[in-house]
JSON list of C-alpha atoms in Angstrom, two decimals:
[
{"chain": "A", "resi": 1, "resn": "MET", "atom": "CA", "xyz": [158.02, 124.39, 64.75]},
{"chain": "A", "resi": 2, "resn": "ASN", "atom": "CA", "xyz": [158.39, 128.11, 65.10]},
{"chain": "A", "resi": 3, "resn": "LYS", "atom": "CA", "xyz": [159.81, 129.40, 68.35]},
{"chain": "A", "resi": 4, "resn": "ILE", "atom": "CA", "xyz": [158.47, 132.76, 69.31]},
{"chain": "A", "resi": 5, "resn": "PHE", "atom": "CA", "xyz": [160.15, 135.46, 71.29]},
{"chain": "A", "resi": 6, "resn": "PRO", "atom": "CA", "xyz": [159.08, 135.63, 74.94]},
{"chain": "A", "resi": 7, "resn": "GLN", "atom": "CA", "xyz": [158.09, 139.01, 76.27]},
{"chain": "A", "resi": 8, "resn": "GLY", "atom": "CA", "xyz": [161.01, 140.97, 77.64]},
{"chain": "A", "resi": 9, "resn": "ASP", "atom": "CA", "xyz": [163.72, 139.35, 75.53]},
{"chain": "A", "resi": 10, "resn": "GLY", "atom": "CA", "xyz": [165.45, 142.63, 74.79]},
{"chain": "A", "resi": 11, "resn": "GLY", "atom": "CA", "xyz": [163.39, 143.71, 71.81]},
{"chain": "A", "resi": 12, "resn": "ASP", "atom": "CA", "xyz": [165.18, 141.70, 69.13]},
{"chain": "A", "resi": 13, "resn": "HIS", "atom": "CA", "xyz": [161.96, 140.65, 67.43]},
{"chain": "A", "resi": 14, "resn": "ALA", "atom": "CA", "xyz": [161.67, 139.34, 63.90]},
{"chain": "A", "resi": 15, "resn": "ALA", "atom": "CA", "xyz": [160.30, 141.76, 61.34]},
{"chain": "A", "resi": 16, "resn": "GLY", "atom": "CA", "xyz": [156.50, 141.77, 61.29]},
{"chain": "A", "resi": 17, "resn": "THR", "atom": "CA", "xyz": [156.09, 140.23, 64.74]},
{"chain": "A", "resi": 18, "resn": "GLU", "atom": "CA", "xyz": [154.84, 141.78, 67.93]},
{"chain": "A", "resi": 19, "resn": "VAL", "atom": "CA", "xyz": [154.79, 140.66, 71.56]},
{"chain": "A", "resi": 20, "resn": "LEU", "atom": "CA", "xyz": [151.37, 139.59, 72.79]},
{"chain": "A", "resi": 21, "resn": "PRO", "atom": "CA", "xyz": [150.19, 140.79, 76.18]},
{"chain": "A", "resi": 22, "resn": "GLY", "atom": "CA", "xyz": [150.38, 138.38, 79.08]},
{"chain": "A", "resi": 23, "resn": "GLY", "atom": "CA", "xyz": [153.95, 137.21, 78.51]},
{"chain": "A", "resi": 24, "resn": "GLU", "atom": "CA", "xyz": [152.96, 134.42, 76.12]},
{"chain": "A", "resi": 25, "resn": "GLY", "atom": "CA", "xyz": [155.30, 135.58, 73.37]},
{"chain": "A", "resi": 26, "resn": "ASP", "atom": "CA", "xyz": [154.53, 136.65, 69.87]},
{"chain": "A", "resi": 27, "resn": "MET", "atom": "CA", "xyz": [153.04, 135.32, 66.67]},
{"chain": "A", "resi": 28, "resn": "PRO", "atom": "CA", "xyz": [153.20, 136.93, 63.23]},
{"chain": "A", "resi": 29, "resn": "GLN", "atom": "CA", "xyz": [150.73, 139.79, 63.57]},
{"chain": "A", "resi": 30, "resn": "SER", "atom": "CA", "xyz": [150.77, 140.44, 59.83]},
{"chain": "A", "resi": 31, "resn": "LEU", "atom": "CA", "xyz": [148.99, 137.12, 59.19]},
{"chain": "A", "resi": 32, "resn": "PRO", "atom": "CA", "xyz": [145.28, 136.46, 59.76]},
{"chain": "A", "resi": 33, "resn": "ARG", "atom": "CA", "xyz": [144.68, 134.53, 63.01]},
{"chain": "A", "resi": 34, "resn": "PHE", "atom": "CA", "xyz": [143.28, 131.49, 61.17]},
{"chain": "A", "resi": 35, "resn": "LEU", "atom": "CA", "xyz": [146.67, 130.90, 59.50]},
{"chain": "A", "resi": 36, "resn": "VAL", "atom": "CA", "xyz": [148.59, 130.31, 62.74]},
{"chain": "A", "resi": 37, "resn": "ALA", "atom": "CA", "xyz": [147.96, 127.96, 65.66]},
{"chain": "A", "resi": 38, "resn": "ARG", "atom": "CA", "xyz": [149.42, 127.76, 69.15]},
{"chain": "A", "resi": 39, "resn": "CYS", "atom": "CA", "xyz": [151.13, 124.62, 70.35]},
{"chain": "A", "resi": 40, "resn": "GLY", "atom": "CA", "xyz": [150.70, 123.10, 73.81]},
{"chain": "A", "resi": 41, "resn": "ASP", "atom": "CA", "xyz": [153.78, 125.09, 74.79]},
{"chain": "A", "resi": 42, "resn": "PRO", "atom": "CA", "xyz": [152.56, 128.70, 74.62]},
{"chain": "A", "resi": 43, "resn": "SER", "atom": "CA", "xyz": [155.99, 129.85, 73.45]},
{"chain": "A", "resi": 44, "resn": "SER", "atom": "CA", "xyz": [155.62, 127.88, 70.20]},
{"chain": "A", "resi": 45, "resn": "TRP", "atom": "CA", "xyz": [153.34, 128.20, 67.19]},
{"chain": "A", "resi": 46, "resn": "ILE", "atom": "CA", "xyz": [152.86, 126.55, 63.80]},
{"chain": "A", "resi": 47, "resn": "TYR", "atom": "CA", "xyz": [151.03, 127.40, 60.61]},
{"chain": "A", "resi": 48, "resn": "SER", "atom": "CA", "xyz": [147.46, 126.05, 60.69]},
{"chain": "A", "resi": 49, "resn": "ASP", "atom": "CA", "xyz": [148.01, 123.71, 57.74]},
{"chain": "A", "resi": 50, "resn": "GLN", "atom": "CA", "xyz": [150.60, 121.85, 59.86]},
{"chain": "A", "resi": 51, "resn": "LYS", "atom": "CA", "xyz": [147.90, 120.66, 62.28]},
{"chain": "A", "resi": 52, "resn": "CYS", "atom": "CA", "xyz": [146.75, 117.07, 61.79]},
{"chain": "A", "resi": 53, "resn": "ASP", "atom": "CA", "xyz": [149.32, 116.37, 59.08]},
{"chain": "A", "resi": 54, "resn": "GLY", "atom": "CA", "xyz": [150.71, 113.31, 60.89]},
{"chain": "A", "resi": 55, "resn": "THR", "atom": "CA", "xyz": [153.98, 115.03, 61.77]},
{"chain": "A", "resi": 56, "resn": "ASN", "atom": "CA", "xyz": [155.03, 116.28, 65.19]},
{"chain": "A", "resi": 57, "resn": "ASN", "atom": "CA", "xyz": [155.48, 119.94, 64.24]},
{"chain": "A", "resi": 58, "resn": "CYS", "atom": "CA", "xyz": [155.10, 121.34, 67.78]},
{"chain": "A", "resi": 59, "resn": "GLY", "atom": "CA", "xyz": [157.61, 119.00, 69.39]},
{"chain": "A", "resi": 60, "resn": "ASP", "atom": "CA", "xyz": [155.10, 117.85, 72.02]},
{"chain": "A", "resi": 61, "resn": "CYS", "atom": "CA", "xyz": [152.49, 116.31, 69.64]},
{"chain": "A", "resi": 62, "resn": "SER", "atom": "CA", "xyz": [149.96, 118.98, 70.61]},
{"chain": "A", "resi": 63, "resn": "ASP", "atom": "CA", "xyz": [149.37, 119.68, 66.91]},
{"chain": "A", "resi": 64, "resn": "GLU", "atom": "CA", "xyz": [148.29, 116.05, 66.42]},
{"chain": "A", "resi": 65, "resn": "LEU", "atom": "CA", "xyz": [146.66, 114.94, 69.68]},
{"chain": "A", "resi": 66, "resn": "SER", "atom": "CA", "xyz": [143.88, 116.21, 71.95]},
{"chain": "A", "resi": 67, "resn": "PRO", "atom": "CA", "xyz": [143.15, 118.13, 74.10]},
{"chain": "A", "resi": 68, "resn": "VAL", "atom": "CA", "xyz": [144.87, 120.87, 72.06]},
{"chain": "A", "resi": 69, "resn": "THR", "atom": "CA", "xyz": [143.90, 119.50, 68.63]},
{"chain": "A", "resi": 70, "resn": "VAL", "atom": "CA", "xyz": [141.17, 117.15, 67.44]},
{"chain": "A", "resi": 71, "resn": "CYS", "atom": "CA", "xyz": [142.33, 115.33, 64.31]},
{"chain": "A", "resi": 72, "resn": "PRO", "atom": "CA", "xyz": [140.42, 112.86, 62.13]},
{"chain": "A", "resi": 73, "resn": "ALA", "atom": "CA", "xyz": [141.37, 109.18, 62.20]},
{"chain": "A", "resi": 74, "resn": "CYS", "atom": "CA", "xyz": [144.53, 108.08, 60.43]},
{"chain": "A", "resi": 75, "resn": "GLY", "atom": "CA", "xyz": [144.29, 108.11, 56.66]},
{"chain": "A", "resi": 76, "resn": "PRO", "atom": "CA", "xyz": [144.57, 104.99, 54.48]},
{"chain": "A", "resi": 77, "resn": "GLY", "atom": "CA", "xyz": [148.38, 105.25, 54.26]},
{"chain": "A", "resi": 78, "resn": "TRP", "atom": "CA", "xyz": [148.77, 105.44, 58.04]},
{"chain": "A", "resi": 79, "resn": "TRP", "atom": "CA", "xyz": [148.58, 103.02, 61.03]},
{"chain": "A", "resi": 80, "resn": "ARG", "atom": "CA", "xyz": [147.19, 104.24, 64.37]},
{"chain": "A", "resi": 81, "resn": "CYS", "atom": "CA", "xyz": [149.33, 103.32, 67.35]},
{"chain": "A", "resi": 82, "resn": "PRO", "atom": "CA", "xyz": [151.14, 104.87, 70.31]},
{"chain": "A", "resi": 83, "resn": "SER", "atom": "CA", "xyz": [154.22, 105.92, 68.39]},
{"chain": "A", "resi": 84, "resn": "THR", "atom": "CA", "xyz": [157.77, 105.64, 69.68]},
{"chain": "A", "resi": 85, "resn": "VAL", "atom": "CA", "xyz": [159.16, 107.55, 66.68]},
{"chain": "A", "resi": 86, "resn": "PHE", "atom": "CA", "xyz": [159.60, 111.24, 67.47]},
{"chain": "A", "resi": 87, "resn": "PRO", "atom": "CA", "xyz": [158.45, 112.71, 64.12]},
{"chain": "A", "resi": 88, "resn": "TYR", "atom": "CA", "xyz": [155.04, 111.00, 64.46]},
{"chain": "A", "resi": 89, "resn": "CYS", "atom": "CA", "xyz": [152.41, 111.14, 67.19]},
{"chain": "A", "resi": 90, "resn": "GLY", "atom": "CA", "xyz": [149.35, 108.87, 67.01]},
{"chain": "A", "resi": 91, "resn": "CYS", "atom": "CA", "xyz": [149.87, 107.41, 63.53]},
{"chain": "A", "resi": 92, "resn": "ILE", "atom": "CA", "xyz": [152.85, 106.17, 61.57]},
{"chain": "A", "resi": 93, "resn": "PRO", "atom": "CA", "xyz": [153.19, 105.78, 57.80]},
{"chain": "A", "resi": 94, "resn": "ARG", "atom": "CA", "xyz": [152.22, 102.20, 56.86]},
{"chain": "A", "resi": 95, "resn": "ILE", "atom": "CA", "xyz": [155.47, 101.87, 54.95]},
{"chain": "A", "resi": 96, "resn": "LEU", "atom": "CA", "xyz": [157.11, 101.54, 58.38]},
{"chain": "A", "resi": 97, "resn": "CYS", "atom": "CA", "xyz": [154.96, 98.48, 59.22]},
{"chain": "A", "resi": 98, "resn": "ARG", "atom": "CA", "xyz": [156.55, 95.03, 59.19]},
{"chain": "A", "resi": 99, "resn": "ASP", "atom": "CA", "xyz": [160.04, 96.39, 58.58]},
{"chain": "A", "resi": 100, "resn": "ARG", "atom": "CA", "xyz": [161.48, 94.56, 61.65]},
{"chain": "A", "resi": 101, "resn": "VAL", "atom": "CA", "xyz": [161.93, 97.86, 63.51]},
{"chain": "A", "resi": 102, "resn": "GLN", "atom": "CA", "xyz": [159.68, 98.90, 66.41]},
{"chain": "A", "resi": 103, "resn": "HIS", "atom": "CA", "xyz": [157.86, 102.15, 65.65]},
{"chain": "A", "resi": 104, "resn": "CYS", "atom": "CA", "xyz": [154.86, 101.65, 67.98]},
{"chain": "A", "resi": 105, "resn": "SER", "atom": "CA", "xyz": [155.25, 101.19, 71.73]},
{"chain": "A", "resi": 106, "resn": "ASP", "atom": "CA", "xyz": [152.85, 98.21, 71.57]},
{"chain": "A", "resi": 107, "resn": "TRP", "atom": "CA", "xyz": [154.72, 96.60, 68.62]},
{"chain": "A", "resi": 108, "resn": "SER", "atom": "CA", "xyz": [151.49, 96.63, 66.58]},
{"chain": "A", "resi": 109, "resn": "ASP", "atom": "CA", "xyz": [153.42, 97.96, 63.60]},
{"chain": "A", "resi": 110, "resn": "GLU", "atom": "CA", "xyz": [155.24, 94.62, 63.43]},
{"chain": "A", "resi": 111, "resn": "TYR", "atom": "CA", "xyz": [152.50, 92.19, 64.48]},
{"chain": "A", "resi": 112, "resn": "SER", "atom": "CA", "xyz": [149.09, 93.72, 63.64]},
{"chain": "A", "resi": 113, "resn": "CYS", "atom": "CA", "xyz": [149.59, 96.23, 60.85]},
{"chain": "A", "resi": 114, "resn": "PRO", "atom": "CA", "xyz": [148.92, 94.66, 57.44]},
{"chain": "A", "resi": 115, "resn": "GLY", "atom": "CA", "xyz": [151.80, 96.62, 55.93]},
{"chain": "A", "resi": 116, "resn": "PRO", "atom": "CA", "xyz": [151.99, 99.06, 53.04]}
]
């Protein structure tokens, strides 16, 4: 997750960044727009290739879950469930299934997931 500088923070901006109008903060202006994506929290941004990668890069899962992001279904190495593990959002790695530790709020990783 990349925290951006809110407007009016005293001008200590990182090199190559610029404050956007409207008080939303700044994103790297030297990069093409398609390379960066806003998180649900307008003061945070990620690189576009971090969207839908199964990892909670924004800190609020907005890079993995709608309405901010529409991601394809979990891949073959993943199990879809309401995750209780902070680094993951709507899918967990199947290697975490049937390991006697709850990773899904509905316990499906222990009782329904076929495992790795």
